[in-house]
Coordinates of C-alpha atoms in Angstrom, one line a residue:
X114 CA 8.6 9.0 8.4
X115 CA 8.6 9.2 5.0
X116 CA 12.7 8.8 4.0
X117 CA 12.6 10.0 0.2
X118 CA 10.0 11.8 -1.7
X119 CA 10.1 8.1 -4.0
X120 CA 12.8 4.7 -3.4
X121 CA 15.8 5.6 -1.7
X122 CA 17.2 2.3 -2.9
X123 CA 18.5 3.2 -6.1
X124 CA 22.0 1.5 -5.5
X125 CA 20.8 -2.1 -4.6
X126 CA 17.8 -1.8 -6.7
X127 CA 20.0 -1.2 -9.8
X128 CA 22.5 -3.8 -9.4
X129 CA 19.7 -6.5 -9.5
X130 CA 19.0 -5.5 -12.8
X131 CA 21.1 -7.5 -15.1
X132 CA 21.2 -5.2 -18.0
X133 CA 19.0 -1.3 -18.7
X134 CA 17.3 -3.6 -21.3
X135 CA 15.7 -5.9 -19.7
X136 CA 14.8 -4.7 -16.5
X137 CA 12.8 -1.1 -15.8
X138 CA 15.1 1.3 -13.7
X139 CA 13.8 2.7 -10.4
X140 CA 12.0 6.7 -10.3
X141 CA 14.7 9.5 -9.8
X142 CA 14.8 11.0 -6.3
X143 CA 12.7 13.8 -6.9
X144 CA 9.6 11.9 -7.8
X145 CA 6.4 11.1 -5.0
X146 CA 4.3 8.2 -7.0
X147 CA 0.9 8.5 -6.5
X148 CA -1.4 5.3 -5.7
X149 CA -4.2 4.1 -7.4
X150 CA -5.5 0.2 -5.6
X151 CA -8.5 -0.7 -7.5
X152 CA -9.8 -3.9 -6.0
X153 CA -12.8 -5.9 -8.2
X154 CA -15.5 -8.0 -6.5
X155 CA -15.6 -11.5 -7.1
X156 CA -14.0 -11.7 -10.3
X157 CA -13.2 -15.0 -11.8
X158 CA -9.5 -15.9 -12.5
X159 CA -10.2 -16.6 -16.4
X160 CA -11.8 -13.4 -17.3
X161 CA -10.1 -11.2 -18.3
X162 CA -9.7 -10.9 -22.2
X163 CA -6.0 -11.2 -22.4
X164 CA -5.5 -14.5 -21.3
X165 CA -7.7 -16.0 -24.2
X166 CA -9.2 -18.7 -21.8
X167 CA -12.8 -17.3 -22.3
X168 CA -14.1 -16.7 -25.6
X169 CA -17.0 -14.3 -24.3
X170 CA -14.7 -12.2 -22.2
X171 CA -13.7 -8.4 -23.3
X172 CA -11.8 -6.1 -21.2
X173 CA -9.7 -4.1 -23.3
X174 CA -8.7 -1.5 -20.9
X175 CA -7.5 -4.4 -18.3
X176 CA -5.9 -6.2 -21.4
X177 CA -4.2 -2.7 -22.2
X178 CA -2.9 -2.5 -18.2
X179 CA -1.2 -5.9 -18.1
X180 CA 0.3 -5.0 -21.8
X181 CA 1.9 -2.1 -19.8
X182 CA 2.9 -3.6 -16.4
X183 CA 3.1 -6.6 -14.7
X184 CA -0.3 -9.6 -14.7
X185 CA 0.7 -12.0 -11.8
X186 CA -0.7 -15.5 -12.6
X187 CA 0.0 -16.7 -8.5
X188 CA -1.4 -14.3 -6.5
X189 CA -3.6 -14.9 -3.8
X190 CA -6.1 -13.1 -1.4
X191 CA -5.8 -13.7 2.3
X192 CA -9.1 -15.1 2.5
X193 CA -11.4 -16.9 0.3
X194 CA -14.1 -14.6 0.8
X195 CA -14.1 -10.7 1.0
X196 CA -14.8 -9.2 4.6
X197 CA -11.4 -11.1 6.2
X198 CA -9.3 -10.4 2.8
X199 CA -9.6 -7.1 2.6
X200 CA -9.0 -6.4 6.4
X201 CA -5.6 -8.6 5.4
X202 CA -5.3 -6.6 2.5
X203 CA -5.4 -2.9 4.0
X204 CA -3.1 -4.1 6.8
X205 CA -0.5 -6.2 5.4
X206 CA -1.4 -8.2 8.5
X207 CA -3.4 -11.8 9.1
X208 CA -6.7 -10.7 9.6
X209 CA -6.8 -13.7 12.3
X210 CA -5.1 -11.8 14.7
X211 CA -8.4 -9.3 15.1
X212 CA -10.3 -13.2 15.1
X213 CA -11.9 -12.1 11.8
X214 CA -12.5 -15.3 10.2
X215 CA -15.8 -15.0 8.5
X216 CA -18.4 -12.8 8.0
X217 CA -19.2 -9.9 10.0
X218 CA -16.9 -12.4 12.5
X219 CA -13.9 -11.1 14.8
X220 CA -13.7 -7.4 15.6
X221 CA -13.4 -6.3 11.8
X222 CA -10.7 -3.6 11.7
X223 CA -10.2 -2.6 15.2
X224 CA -8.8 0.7 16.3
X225 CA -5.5 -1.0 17.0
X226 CA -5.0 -2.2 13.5
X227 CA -2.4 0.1 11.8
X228 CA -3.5 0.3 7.7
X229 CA -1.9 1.3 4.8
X230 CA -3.9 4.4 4.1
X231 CA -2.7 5.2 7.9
X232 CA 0.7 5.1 6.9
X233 CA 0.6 7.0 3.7
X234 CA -1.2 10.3 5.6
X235 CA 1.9 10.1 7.9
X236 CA 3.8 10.6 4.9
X237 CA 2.1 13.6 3.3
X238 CA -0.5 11.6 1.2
X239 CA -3.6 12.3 0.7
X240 CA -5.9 10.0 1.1
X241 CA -9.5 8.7 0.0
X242 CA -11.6 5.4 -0.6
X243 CA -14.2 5.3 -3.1
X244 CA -16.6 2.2 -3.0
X245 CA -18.0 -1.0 -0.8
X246 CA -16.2 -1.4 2.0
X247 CA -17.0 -4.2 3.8
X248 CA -14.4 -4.9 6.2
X249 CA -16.3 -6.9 8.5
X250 CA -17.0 -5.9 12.4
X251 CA -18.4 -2.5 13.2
X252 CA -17.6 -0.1 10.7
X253 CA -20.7 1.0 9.3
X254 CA -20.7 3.9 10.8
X255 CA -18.5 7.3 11.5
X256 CA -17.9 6.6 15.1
X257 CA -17.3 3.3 14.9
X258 CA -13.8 1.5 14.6
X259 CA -13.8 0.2 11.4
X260 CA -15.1 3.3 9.5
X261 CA -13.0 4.8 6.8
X262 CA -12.2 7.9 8.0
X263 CA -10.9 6.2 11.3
X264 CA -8.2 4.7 9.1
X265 CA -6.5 6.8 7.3
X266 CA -8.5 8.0 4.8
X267 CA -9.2 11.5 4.3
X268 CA -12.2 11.4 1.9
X269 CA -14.6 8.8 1.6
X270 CA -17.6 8.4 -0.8
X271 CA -19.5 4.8 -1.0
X272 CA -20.9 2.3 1.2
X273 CA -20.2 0.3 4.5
X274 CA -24.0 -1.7 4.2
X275 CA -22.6 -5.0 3.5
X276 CA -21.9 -7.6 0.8
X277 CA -24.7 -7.7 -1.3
X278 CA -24.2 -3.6 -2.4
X279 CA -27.3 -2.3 -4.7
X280 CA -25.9 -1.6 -7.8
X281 CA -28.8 1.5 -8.6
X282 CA -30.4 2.4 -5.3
X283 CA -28.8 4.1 -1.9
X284 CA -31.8 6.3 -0.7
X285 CA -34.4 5.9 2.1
X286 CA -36.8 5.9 -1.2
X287 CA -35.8 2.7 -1.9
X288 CA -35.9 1.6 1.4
X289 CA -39.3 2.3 1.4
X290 CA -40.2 0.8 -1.4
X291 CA -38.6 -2.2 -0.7
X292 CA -40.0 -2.5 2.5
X293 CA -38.7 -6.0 3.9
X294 CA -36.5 -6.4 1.1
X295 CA -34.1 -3.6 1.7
X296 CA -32.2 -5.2 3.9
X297 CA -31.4 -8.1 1.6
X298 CA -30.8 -5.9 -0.8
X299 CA -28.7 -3.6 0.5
X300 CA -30.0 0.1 -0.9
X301 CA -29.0 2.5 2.3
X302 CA -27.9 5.8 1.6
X303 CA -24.7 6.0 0.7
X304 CA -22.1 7.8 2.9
X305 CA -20.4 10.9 2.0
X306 CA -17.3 11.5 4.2
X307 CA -19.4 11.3 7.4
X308 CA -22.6 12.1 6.3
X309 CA -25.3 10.0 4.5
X310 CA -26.5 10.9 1.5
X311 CA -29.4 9.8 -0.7
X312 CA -28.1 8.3 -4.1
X313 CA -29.1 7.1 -6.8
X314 CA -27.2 6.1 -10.3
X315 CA -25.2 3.1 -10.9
X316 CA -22.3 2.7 -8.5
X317 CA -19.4 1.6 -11.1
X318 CA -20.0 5.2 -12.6
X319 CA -20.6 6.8 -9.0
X320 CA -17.0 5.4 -7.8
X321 CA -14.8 6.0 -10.6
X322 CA -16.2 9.5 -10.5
X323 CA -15.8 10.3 -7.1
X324 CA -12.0 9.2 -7.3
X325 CA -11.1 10.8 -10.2
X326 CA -12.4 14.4 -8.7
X327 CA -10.5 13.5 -5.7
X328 CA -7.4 12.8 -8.1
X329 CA -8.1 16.5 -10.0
X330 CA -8.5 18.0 -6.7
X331 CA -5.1 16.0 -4.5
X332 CA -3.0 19.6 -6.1
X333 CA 0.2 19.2 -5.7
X334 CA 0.3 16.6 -3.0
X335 CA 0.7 13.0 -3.8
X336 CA -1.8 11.0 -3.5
X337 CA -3.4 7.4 -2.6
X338 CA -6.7 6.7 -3.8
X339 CA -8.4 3.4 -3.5
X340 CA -11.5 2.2 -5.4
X341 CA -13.5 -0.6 -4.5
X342 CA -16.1 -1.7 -6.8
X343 CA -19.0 -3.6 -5.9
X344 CA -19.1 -5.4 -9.4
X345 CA -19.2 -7.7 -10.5
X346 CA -20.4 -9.3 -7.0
X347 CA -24.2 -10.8 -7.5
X348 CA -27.3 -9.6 -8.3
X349 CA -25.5 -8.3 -12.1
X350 CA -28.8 -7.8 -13.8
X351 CA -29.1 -4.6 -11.6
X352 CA -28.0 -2.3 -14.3
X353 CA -28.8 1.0 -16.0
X354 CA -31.5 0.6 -18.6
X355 CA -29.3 1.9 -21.4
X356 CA -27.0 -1.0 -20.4
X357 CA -29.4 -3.5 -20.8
X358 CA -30.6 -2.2 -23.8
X359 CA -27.4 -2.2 -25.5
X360 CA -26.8 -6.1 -24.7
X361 CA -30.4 -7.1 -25.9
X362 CA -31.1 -8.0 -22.0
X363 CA -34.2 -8.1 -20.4
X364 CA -35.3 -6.7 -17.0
X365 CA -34.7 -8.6 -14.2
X366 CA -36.4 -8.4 -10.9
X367 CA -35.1 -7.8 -7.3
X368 CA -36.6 -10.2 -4.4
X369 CA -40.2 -9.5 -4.1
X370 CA -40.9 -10.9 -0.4
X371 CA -44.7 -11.5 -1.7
X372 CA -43.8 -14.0 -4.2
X373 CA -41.5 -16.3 -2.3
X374 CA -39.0 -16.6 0.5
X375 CA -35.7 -15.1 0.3
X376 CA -33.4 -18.5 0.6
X377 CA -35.6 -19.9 -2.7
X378 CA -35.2 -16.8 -4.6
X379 CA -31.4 -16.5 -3.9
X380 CA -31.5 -20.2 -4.9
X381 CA -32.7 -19.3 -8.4
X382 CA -30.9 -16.8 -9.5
X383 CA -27.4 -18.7 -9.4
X384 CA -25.8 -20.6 -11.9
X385 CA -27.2 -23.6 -11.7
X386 CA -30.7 -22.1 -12.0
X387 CA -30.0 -19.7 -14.2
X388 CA -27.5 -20.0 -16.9
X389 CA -28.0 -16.7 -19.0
X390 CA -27.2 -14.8 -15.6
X391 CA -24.0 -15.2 -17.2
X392 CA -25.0 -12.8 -19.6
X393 CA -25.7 -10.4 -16.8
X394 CA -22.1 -10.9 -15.2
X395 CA -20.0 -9.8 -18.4
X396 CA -21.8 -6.8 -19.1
X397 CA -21.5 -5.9 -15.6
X398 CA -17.5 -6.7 -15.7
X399 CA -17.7 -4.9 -19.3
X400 CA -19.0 -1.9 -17.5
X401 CA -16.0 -2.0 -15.0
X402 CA -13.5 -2.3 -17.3
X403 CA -14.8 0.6 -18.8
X404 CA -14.7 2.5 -15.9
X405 CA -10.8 1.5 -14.8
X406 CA -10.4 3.2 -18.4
X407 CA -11.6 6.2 -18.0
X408 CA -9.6 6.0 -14.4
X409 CA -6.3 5.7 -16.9
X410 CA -7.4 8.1 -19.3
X411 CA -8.2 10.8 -16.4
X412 CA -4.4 10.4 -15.1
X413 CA -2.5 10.6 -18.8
X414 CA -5.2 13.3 -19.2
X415 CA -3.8 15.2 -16.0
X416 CA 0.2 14.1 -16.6
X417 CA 0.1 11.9 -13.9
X418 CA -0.2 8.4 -15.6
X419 CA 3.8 8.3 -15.6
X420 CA 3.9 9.7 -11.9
X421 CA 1.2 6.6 -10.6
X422 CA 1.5 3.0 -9.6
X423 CA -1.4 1.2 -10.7
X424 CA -2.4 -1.5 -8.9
X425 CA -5.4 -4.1 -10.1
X426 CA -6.8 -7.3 -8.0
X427 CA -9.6 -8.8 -6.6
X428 CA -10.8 -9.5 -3.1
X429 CA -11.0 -13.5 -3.7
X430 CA -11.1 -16.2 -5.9
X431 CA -13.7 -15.9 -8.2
X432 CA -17.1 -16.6 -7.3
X433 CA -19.0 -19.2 -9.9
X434 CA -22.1 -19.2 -8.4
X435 CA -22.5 -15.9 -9.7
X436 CA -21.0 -16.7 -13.1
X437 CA -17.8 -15.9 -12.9
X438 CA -15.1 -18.5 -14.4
X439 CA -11.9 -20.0 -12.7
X440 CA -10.7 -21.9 -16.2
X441 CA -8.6 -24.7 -14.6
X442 CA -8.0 -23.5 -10.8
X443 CA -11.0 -26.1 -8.8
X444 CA -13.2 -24.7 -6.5
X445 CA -14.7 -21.4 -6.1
X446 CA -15.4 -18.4 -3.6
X447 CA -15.9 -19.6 -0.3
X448 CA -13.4 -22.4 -0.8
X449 CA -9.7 -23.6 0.7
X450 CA -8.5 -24.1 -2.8
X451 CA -7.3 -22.5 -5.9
X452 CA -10.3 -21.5 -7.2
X453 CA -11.4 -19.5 -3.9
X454 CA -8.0 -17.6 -3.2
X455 CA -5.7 -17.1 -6.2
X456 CA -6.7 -14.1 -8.0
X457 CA -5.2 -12.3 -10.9
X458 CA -3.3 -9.1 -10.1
X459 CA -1.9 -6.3 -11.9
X460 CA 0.8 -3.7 -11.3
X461 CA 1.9 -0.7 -13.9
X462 CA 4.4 1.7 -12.8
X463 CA 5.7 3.1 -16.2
X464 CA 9.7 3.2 -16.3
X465 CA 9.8 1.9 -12.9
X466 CA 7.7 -1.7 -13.4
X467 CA 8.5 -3.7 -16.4
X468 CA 5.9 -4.2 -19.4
X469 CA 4.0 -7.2 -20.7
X470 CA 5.4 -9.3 -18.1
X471 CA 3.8 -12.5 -16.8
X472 CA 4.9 -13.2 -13.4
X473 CA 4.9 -16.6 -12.1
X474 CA 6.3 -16.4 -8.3
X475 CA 3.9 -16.7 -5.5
X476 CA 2.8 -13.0 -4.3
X477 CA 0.2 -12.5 -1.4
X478 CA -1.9 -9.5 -0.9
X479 CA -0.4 -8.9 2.3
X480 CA 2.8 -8.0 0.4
X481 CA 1.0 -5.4 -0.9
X482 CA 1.4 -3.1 1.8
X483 CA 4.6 -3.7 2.7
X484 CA 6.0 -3.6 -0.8
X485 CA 4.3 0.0 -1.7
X486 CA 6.1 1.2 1.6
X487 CA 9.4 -0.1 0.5
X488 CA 9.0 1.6 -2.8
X489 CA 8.2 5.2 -1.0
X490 CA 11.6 4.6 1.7
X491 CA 9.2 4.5 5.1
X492 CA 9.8 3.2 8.2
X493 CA 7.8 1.2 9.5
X494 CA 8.1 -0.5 12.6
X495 CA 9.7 -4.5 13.3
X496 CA 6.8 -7.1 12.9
X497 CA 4.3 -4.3 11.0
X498 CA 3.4 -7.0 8.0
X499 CA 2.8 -10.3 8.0
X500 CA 3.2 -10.0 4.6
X501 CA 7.2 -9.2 2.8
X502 CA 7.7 -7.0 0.3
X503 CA 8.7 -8.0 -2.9
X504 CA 9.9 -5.0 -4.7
X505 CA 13.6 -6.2 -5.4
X506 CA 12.3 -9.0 -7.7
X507 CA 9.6 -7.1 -9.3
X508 CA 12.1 -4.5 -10.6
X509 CA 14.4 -6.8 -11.3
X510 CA 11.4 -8.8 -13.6
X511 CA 12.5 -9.0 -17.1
X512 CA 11.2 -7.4 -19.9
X513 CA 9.3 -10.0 -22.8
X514 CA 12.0 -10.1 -25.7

């Protein structure tokens, strides 16, 4: 039951402030925040452009939403590797309990499991996913468990095919044409609500699209709207021509199962094979930090940039086999240390959230869920998260002097 239309907590919350200076106040009464959760692929912990650990690093718009909110330097994903993170993620719950450990492993997100998105509709939200999936278990398809629209979600737009998500091709075109190689990589149709679709276009452009429409078209309802890019996971050189064009890169060729065996191929086009893949990899993350601008620019553009938490991470540590870069944290994607579950998260919530702050506590992406339900007032029943919410010392952050 949803308790207030935004926090009910406005005594306590305000007397952990220590002055209207340095610490944001909480939302009056009469205002619902909407949700945007944008969750990045794979990106490594260094790059992003504000930190000044990379030198060949720009993300403006990502450096403009950590100027205006909160950048966590210890967060961490549940998993170091995406299908048992996000089922964490979504649930505010140890994705262990459903036995999903690893890949495809466990039962995914089983009909039992109670998500975020589940908890928001119950509150008047409305609701819609945009992107890869990827949950793990059987969820690729509407009558299965997993399957967005089983969840909570109300509108759906993107892909349930896997990890390894085409960044150009959804169509049983390219199936064809790529004949034994479309399962590796990964060009189904995409699925529109419950239907497939044939698509084709470059899917950073296709997702932020579809959510902002479904943003223009939430009326007066709030809503909750979560975007789950595909970049910059591997295979990067699979971008728009114009793209490559503009970065002076050349063409670079999909597995061909008549030249060579898929386990060689994937061999060569990591890092250690193939250093200018890097190349590749910051154009892609260029082109998604474009795209989480014109997200931004589509809510000012609307009045609802003020009315919106905004909420930026990643689904695991970054992966360097792929190019991405951890700076100091060891290890990588797909490891038990630093480098394979600390991400870099971001929160804006403007006059609610402080600005420009770095903060240093430890903050789980099972908190996540919990937290966002503090902020709206819901109930929620004893033992729902795993995760604890962590909205007292967030608001009571203090503002860079």
């Amino acid at each position: 039951m949803l308790l207030a239309p935004a926090l009910l907590l406005l005594g306590p919350l305000q007397e952990l402030a220590p002055d209207a200076e340095t610490a944001a106040s909480p939302p009056s009464p009469a205002r619902r925040p909407n949700i945007l959760l944008v969750l990045a692929d794979d990106q490594g912990w260094a790059d992003f452009g504000f930190l000044g650990l990379m030198d060949d690093v720009r993300t403006p718009r990502l450096d403009e939403l950590a100027a205006a909110g909160i950048s966590m330097s210890q967060s961490y994903a549940s998993s170091p590797i995406c299908n048992p993170s996000r089922v964490g993620l979504i649930t505010g719950r140890y994705q262990q309990r459903w036995n999903n450990y690893y890949y495809g492993g466990g039962r995914g997100l089983p009909e039992e499991a109670v998500t975020l998105p589940e908890r928001l509709r119950a509150a008047g939200y409305a609701t819609g996913y945009f992107g890869k999936v990827h949950t793990g278990g059987p969820d690729n398809a509407p009558g299965k468990p997993g399957f967005p629209l089983r969840h909570g979600f109300d509108r759906f737009f993107g892909t349930t095919c896997g990890g390894r998500v085409h960044y150009l091709h959804h169509s049983k075109a390219a199936q064809a044409e790529y004949g034994k190689a479309a399962g590796q990589m990964e060009v189904e149709p995409m699925w529109d609500d419950d239907r497939q679709v044939e698509w084709e276009g470059f899917t950073t452009e296709a997702f932020g699209a579809e959510a902002r429409d479904f943003i223009a078209a939430s009326g007066d309802r709030p809503w909750f709207a979560m975007v789950g890019f595909n970049a910059v996971h591997n295979f990067a050189w699979q971008l728009p021509a114009a793209e490559l064009e503009a970065r002076g890169l050349e063409p670079f060729p999909d597995w061909d199962p008549a030249e060579q065996g898929y386990r060689e191929w994937y061999a060569g086009v990591h890092r250690r094979d193939w250093p200018e893949g890097r190349a590749y990899y910051l154009a892609q993350l260029e082109c998604l930090d474009r795209e989480v601008g014109r997200l931004l620019d589509h809510l000012a553009e609307l009045g609802q940039l003020e009315e919106t938490l905004v909420i930026y991470t990643v689904d695991n540590g970054g992966c360097v086999p792929d190019w991405a870069d951890n700076g100091p944290l060891a290890g990588s994607k797909y490891h038990l240390l630093e480098g394979g579950t600390r991400t870099r998260t971001l929160l804006r919530f403007d006059g609610v959230l402080p600005a420009g702050v770095t903060w240093e506590p430890v903050f789980s992406a099972l908190d996540l869920a919990p937290t966002i339900c503090e902020m709206l007032g819901l109930d929620t029943e004893q033992g729902a998260f795993d995760g604890d919410s962590q909205l007292a010392p967030l608001l009571a952050a203090s503002s860079p002097q």
